[in-house]
Structure formats: structure tokens, C-alpha cells
Coordinates of C-alpha atoms in Angstrom, one line a residue:
M1 CA -14.6 -43.6 -6.4
S2 CA -16.2 -42.5 -9.6
D3 CA -14.4 -40.5 -12.3
S4 CA -16.7 -37.5 -11.7
S5 CA -15.9 -37.5 -7.9
R6 CA -12.2 -37.8 -8.6
A7 CA -12.5 -34.9 -11.1
T8 CA -14.3 -32.8 -8.5
M9 CA -11.7 -33.5 -5.9
D10 CA -8.9 -32.7 -8.3
K11 CA -10.5 -29.4 -9.2
Q12 CA -11.0 -28.4 -5.6
A13 CA -7.3 -29.2 -4.9
T14 CA -6.3 -27.1 -7.9
L15 CA -8.5 -24.2 -6.6
S16 CA -6.9 -24.4 -3.2
W17 CA -3.5 -24.3 -4.7
L18 CA -4.3 -21.4 -7.0
R19 CA -5.6 -19.4 -4.0
R20 CA -2.4 -20.1 -2.1
I21 CA -0.2 -18.9 -4.9
S22 CA -2.3 -16.0 -6.1
G23 CA -0.3 -13.5 -4.0
D24 CA 3.0 -14.8 -5.6
I25 CA 1.5 -14.5 -9.1
S26 CA 0.4 -10.9 -8.4
T27 CA 3.8 -9.9 -7.1
A28 CA 5.6 -11.6 -10.0
T29 CA 3.2 -9.9 -12.5
L30 CA 3.8 -6.4 -11.1
R31 CA 7.6 -7.0 -11.3
R32 CA 7.3 -8.2 -14.9
L33 CA 5.2 -5.1 -15.7
E34 CA 7.9 -2.9 -14.3
D35 CA 10.6 -4.7 -16.3
S36 CA 8.9 -5.2 -19.6
L37 CA 6.5 -2.3 -20.2
P38 CA 8.2 1.2 -20.2
W39 CA 4.9 3.0 -20.2
Y40 CA 4.0 1.3 -16.9
S41 CA 7.3 2.2 -15.1
E42 CA 7.0 5.8 -16.3
M43 CA 3.5 6.3 -14.9
P44 CA 2.8 8.4 -11.8
P45 CA 2.6 6.2 -8.6
G46 CA -1.2 6.6 -8.4
R47 CA -1.9 5.4 -11.9
R48 CA 0.7 2.6 -11.6
S49 CA -1.1 1.4 -8.5
A50 CA -4.4 1.4 -10.3
V51 CA -3.0 -0.7 -13.2
G52 CA -1.6 -3.1 -10.5
L53 CA -5.1 -3.4 -9.1
V54 CA -6.5 -4.3 -12.5
A55 CA -3.8 -7.0 -12.8
Q56 CA -4.5 -8.4 -9.4
A57 CA -8.3 -8.3 -10.0
G58 CA -7.7 -10.3 -13.2
I59 CA -5.8 -13.0 -11.3
T60 CA -8.5 -13.2 -8.6
S61 CA -11.3 -13.3 -11.2
F62 CA -9.6 -16.1 -13.1
I63 CA -9.7 -18.3 -10.0
E64 CA -13.4 -17.4 -9.5
W65 CA -14.0 -18.2 -13.2
Y66 CA -12.2 -21.5 -13.0
E67 CA -14.5 -22.5 -10.2
D68 CA -17.6 -21.4 -12.2
P69 CA -17.0 -20.8 -15.9
S70 CA -20.6 -19.8 -16.4
G71 CA -19.9 -16.4 -14.8
A72 CA -17.3 -15.4 -17.4
P73 CA -18.9 -12.2 -18.7
T74 CA -19.7 -10.8 -15.3
I75 CA -16.4 -11.7 -13.7
A76 CA -14.4 -10.3 -16.6
A77 CA -16.3 -7.0 -16.5
D78 CA -15.6 -6.8 -12.8
I79 CA -11.8 -6.6 -13.5
F80 CA -12.2 -3.2 -15.1
A81 CA -14.7 -2.0 -12.4
A82 CA -11.7 -2.0 -10.1
A83 CA -10.0 0.7 -12.1
P84 CA -10.8 4.4 -11.5
R85 CA -12.6 6.1 -14.5
E86 CA -9.6 8.3 -15.3
L87 CA -7.5 5.2 -16.0
L88 CA -9.4 4.6 -19.3
R89 CA -8.3 8.0 -20.4
S90 CA -4.6 7.4 -19.6
V91 CA -4.1 3.8 -20.7
S92 CA -4.9 2.9 -24.3
L93 CA -6.6 -0.3 -25.4
Q94 CA -3.2 -1.5 -26.8
Q95 CA -1.6 -1.0 -23.4
T96 CA -4.4 -2.8 -21.7
L97 CA -3.9 -5.8 -24.0
Q98 CA -0.2 -5.8 -23.2
L99 CA -1.2 -5.9 -19.5
V100 CA -3.4 -8.9 -20.2
R101 CA -0.6 -10.6 -22.1
V102 CA 2.0 -10.1 -19.3
T103 CA -0.4 -11.3 -16.7
V104 CA -1.2 -14.4 -18.8
D105 CA 2.5 -15.1 -19.4
V106 CA 3.3 -14.9 -15.7
T107 CA 0.4 -17.1 -14.7
E108 CA 1.2 -19.7 -17.3
E109 CA 4.8 -19.9 -15.9
K110 CA 3.4 -20.4 -12.4
I111 CA 0.9 -23.1 -13.3
A112 CA 3.3 -25.0 -15.6
G113 CA 3.2 -28.7 -14.8
R114 CA -0.4 -28.7 -13.4
G115 CA -1.8 -30.1 -16.6
D116 CA -3.0 -28.9 -20.0
H117 CA -6.6 -28.4 -18.7
L118 CA -5.6 -25.5 -16.4
R119 CA -3.5 -23.9 -19.1
E120 CA -6.3 -24.1 -21.6
A121 CA -8.7 -22.6 -19.1
M122 CA -6.2 -19.7 -18.6
L123 CA -6.0 -19.1 -22.4
L124 CA -9.8 -19.2 -22.7
Y125 CA -10.3 -16.8 -19.8
S126 CA -7.7 -14.4 -21.2
R127 CA -9.6 -14.3 -24.5
E128 CA -12.8 -13.4 -22.5
V129 CA -10.9 -10.6 -20.8
A130 CA -9.5 -9.3 -24.1
F131 CA -13.0 -9.1 -25.6
T132 CA -14.3 -7.4 -22.5
A133 CA -11.5 -4.8 -22.6
A134 CA -12.4 -4.0 -26.2
D135 CA -16.0 -3.6 -25.3
V136 CA -15.2 -1.3 -22.3
Y137 CA -13.0 0.9 -24.5
A138 CA -15.6 1.0 -27.3
R139 CA -18.3 2.0 -24.8
A140 CA -16.0 4.7 -23.4
A141 CA -15.3 6.0 -26.9
E142 CA -19.0 6.1 -27.7
S143 CA -19.8 8.0 -24.6
R144 CA -17.0 10.4 -25.3
G145 CA -18.3 10.9 -28.8
L146 CA -21.8 11.7 -27.6
W147 CA -20.5 14.1 -25.0
D148 CA -18.3 15.9 -27.6
A149 CA -21.3 16.2 -30.0
R150 CA -23.4 17.8 -27.3
L151 CA -20.5 20.1 -26.2
E152 CA -19.9 21.1 -29.8
A153 CA -23.6 21.9 -30.4
L154 CA -23.5 24.1 -27.2
V155 CA -20.4 26.0 -28.3
V156 CA -21.8 26.7 -31.8
D157 CA -25.1 27.8 -30.3
T158 CA -23.2 30.1 -27.9
I159 CA -21.3 31.7 -30.9
L160 CA -24.4 32.2 -32.9
T161 CA -26.3 33.9 -30.0
G162 CA -23.2 35.9 -29.0
E163 CA -23.8 35.0 -25.3
T164 CA -20.2 34.1 -24.6
D165 CA -18.9 33.5 -21.1
D166 CA -15.6 32.8 -19.4
E167 CA -16.1 29.0 -19.9
L168 CA -16.2 29.2 -23.7
P169 CA -12.4 29.0 -24.3
S170 CA -12.1 25.9 -22.1
R171 CA -15.1 24.3 -23.8
I172 CA -13.5 25.0 -27.2
A173 CA -10.1 23.6 -26.1
A174 CA -11.9 20.4 -24.9
L175 CA -13.1 19.9 -28.5
G176 CA -9.5 19.9 -29.7
W177 CA -9.5 23.3 -31.3
H178 CA -6.0 24.3 -32.3
G179 CA -6.5 27.5 -34.1
H180 CA -5.3 30.8 -32.6
G181 CA -5.8 33.0 -35.7
E182 CA -8.5 34.2 -38.0
V183 CA -12.1 32.9 -37.9
S184 CA -15.1 33.0 -40.1
V185 CA -18.6 31.5 -40.0
L186 CA -20.2 29.7 -42.9
V187 CA -24.0 29.2 -43.0
G188 CA -26.0 27.1 -45.5
T189 CA -28.6 24.3 -45.6
T190 CA -28.2 20.8 -44.2
P191 CA -28.1 18.0 -46.9
S192 CA -30.4 15.0 -46.6
L193 CA -27.3 12.8 -46.0
F194 CA -24.7 14.7 -43.9
D195 CA -21.4 13.1 -43.1
V196 CA -19.6 15.0 -40.3
D197 CA -16.4 13.0 -40.6
Q198 CA -16.0 13.8 -44.3
V199 CA -16.3 17.5 -43.5
R200 CA -13.7 17.2 -40.7
R201 CA -11.3 15.4 -43.1
R202 CA -11.6 18.0 -45.8
A203 CA -11.1 20.8 -43.3
R204 CA -7.9 19.2 -42.0
K205 CA -6.6 19.0 -45.6
L206 CA -7.4 22.7 -46.0
G207 CA -5.5 23.5 -42.9
V208 CA -8.4 24.8 -40.8
D209 CA -10.2 23.8 -37.6
V210 CA -14.0 23.4 -37.8
L211 CA -16.9 23.5 -35.3
I212 CA -20.1 22.0 -36.8
G213 CA -23.6 22.9 -35.8
V214 CA -26.7 21.2 -37.4
Q215 CA -29.8 23.2 -36.5
G216 CA -32.6 21.5 -38.3
S217 CA -32.4 22.6 -42.0
R218 CA -29.5 25.0 -41.3
L219 CA -25.9 23.9 -41.2
V220 CA -23.3 26.2 -39.6
L221 CA -19.5 25.8 -39.8
V222 CA -17.2 27.9 -37.6
L223 CA -13.9 27.9 -39.5
G224 CA -10.5 28.8 -38.0
R225 CA -7.0 28.7 -39.2
A226 CA -5.0 25.9 -37.5
D227 CA -1.9 28.1 -37.8
E228 CA -1.3 31.8 -37.9
P229 CA -1.4 33.0 -41.5
S230 CA 1.9 34.0 -43.1
H231 CA 2.2 37.6 -44.2
E232 CA 5.4 37.0 -46.2
G233 CA 4.6 37.2 -49.9
T234 CA 1.6 35.8 -51.8
G235 CA 3.1 32.8 -53.5
E236 CA 2.2 29.1 -53.2
D237 CA 2.8 29.1 -49.5
A238 CA 0.1 31.8 -48.8
P239 CA -2.9 30.3 -47.0
L240 CA -6.2 29.9 -48.7
S241 CA -8.7 32.7 -48.2
F242 CA -11.8 31.8 -46.3
L243 CA -13.8 32.3 -49.5
D244 CA -11.6 29.6 -51.2
I245 CA -12.1 27.4 -48.1
A246 CA -15.8 27.8 -48.2
A247 CA -15.8 26.9 -52.0
N248 CA -14.0 23.7 -51.1
L249 CA -16.6 22.9 -48.4
E250 CA -19.5 23.8 -50.6
P251 CA -20.3 20.2 -51.8
F252 CA -21.1 19.2 -48.2
F253 CA -24.0 21.6 -48.0
G254 CA -27.5 21.1 -49.3
A255 CA -29.2 23.0 -52.1
G256 CA -29.8 26.7 -51.6
H257 CA -27.7 29.7 -50.6
L258 CA -24.4 29.5 -48.8
V259 CA -23.2 32.6 -47.0
L260 CA -19.8 33.3 -45.5
G261 CA -19.5 35.9 -42.7
P262 CA -16.6 38.4 -42.5
T263 CA -13.2 37.3 -41.1
M264 CA -12.5 38.0 -37.5
D265 CA -9.1 38.1 -35.8
A266 CA -9.9 35.5 -33.1
L267 CA -12.5 32.9 -32.1
V268 CA -13.8 35.1 -29.3
D269 CA -15.1 37.5 -32.0
A270 CA -16.7 34.8 -34.1
S271 CA -20.2 35.8 -33.0
R272 CA -19.8 39.0 -35.1
S273 CA -19.1 36.9 -38.2
A274 CA -22.0 34.6 -37.3
R275 CA -24.5 37.4 -37.0
A276 CA -23.5 38.8 -40.4
A277 CA -23.7 35.3 -42.0
L278 CA -27.1 34.6 -40.5
A279 CA -28.4 38.0 -41.6
G280 CA -27.1 37.5 -45.1
F281 CA -28.5 34.0 -45.2
A282 CA -32.0 35.3 -44.2
V283 CA -32.1 37.7 -47.1
A284 CA -30.0 35.8 -49.7
A285 CA -33.2 34.8 -51.6
S286 CA -33.6 38.4 -52.7
W287 CA -30.4 38.3 -54.7
R288 CA -31.2 36.4 -57.9
G289 CA -28.2 34.5 -59.2
A290 CA -26.2 35.0 -56.0
P291 CA -22.9 33.1 -56.1
R292 CA -22.3 30.1 -53.9
P293 CA -20.7 30.8 -51.6
V294 CA -21.4 34.5 -51.2

């Protein structure tokens, strides 16, 4: 018997053995997850079951990959196809990698003594799964970011037109708006290079929430206090006025006039501030030497 024939027979025998013990590996993995990962044991039964399905799919896919390593990318991706979409929102990438690690540890224990070749195959496959997990979460984050951008543009446009509806508060909450106090709208020109993340970072340092709308050459910021302003004294703890906040955000706008609308008591009234800011912006050119912001 040739070496290649013997290797083929050995591989088939190993595959048959792996299929026989796959159920034991799945059971041991779920038990290890329960014992070693607190976040798993604290999950609702439905989500815990979904995580278990991912672990079991990983074990089954490893056996398929061991039989045909050329199918690694497709097989690894199929693992996460077994999970419901909401699982990506409830389980972090770090937790997913912990899941992969526990599954690999249990599988290594079960296949100990079957030769280094099988162990090396398991480690190589777990690397493929880890890379696939990172790709899945990156794609989900990208999709979420695009959705948030579209939703934010819709909310800002709704505020500018004043055509509010009952769904506006829920849309704003979905964008992570924390403010429940005063609101003002700032209108200016869009710079040639506009960095949304820098604006958000500066706004957080100033203690305000911000909704950003880029409408061609016009840049609109809806500003809201993250906390209710204090009315006790006017010392260092007093919050910045919206005019001071606008002055701090002024470098992020392009050249031209920068107009701040009046302060409203709540976000639902922001359209009044927006109308005033837009009206002022439309006629600001008639005021020679107007301050920035005005």
C-alpha cells in the first residue's frame, strides 16, 4: 500500500471518529461555556440557545473543513449564518472570540492523542474563524454606520422643515441623543474637508449632543445640552451659553456667515430655532462685518 493510500485511509478513519464524537464535543463545549463565561450564563434562554448553535456549527464546520480545507472561507462564514441577526447586537466581538477560544480548548482536549496534524488543523481553522468573525462584525458596524447617517440626515431635515411626527422622538433616541434640555440650531457653510468625528468629539467635550446635517454647501448642527442646565449661581460650574458653544465649533465650518438660532426649551421645538437660523443665514450677507457666529 502506498503512502498516499495509507494517508487517505487514516484521514477517513479520523473523519469518522470526529463525526462520532462531535455530539460529545458540543455538549462539553456548552457546559464549559456555562462554567467559564459569566455573560453566557446570564443570557436569556433564547440568546443562550443561539450562542450554542454557533458553537455547534463551528464544530460541524471544522469537520467539513478538515475533509476539504479549500472550503475554509465559505464554511467559516456559514458558522455565523446560523445565528439570528439580533445576536450580533447582543454579543460583542470580544465575547465571540472568547466563544471561539472555549470551543477550541474543548476540541483540543477531545482530540488529544490523535496526532499533531489534527491539532494543527484545529488551530489553523480557529484562526480562519477568528478572522471571519472580525469581518462579520466589521460589516455589521459599517452597515449600522450607514443606517445611522441616513437616519440622522432624515431627522435633521425633519427639524429644518418643521414637519415633525410622532416617530421623531424614537428616531432621535435611536441616534443616541441624551439631551433633555435646551436646544439651538447652528447654520453655516460646509468646509471642503469636513470631519464628522472631530465635530462629535468637540461637542462631547463641550457637554452637548449634536445632530449633523450636510446639505450641499450648507452645514447644520442641532445642539442640545446633554444635561439639564444648573440655575444655581453663575460660577465656574455654570454651563456654556449656546453662543460660546457655537464659537468653539466655529473652526469646523467653512468660510462665510455662521448663524445661531434662538434657544428652545426642548428638542421638539428645535424647528423654530432652525427657521430663525435659516432666515438669518439667508440675509446675513446684508450685514457687513457681522460677527461669527451671530
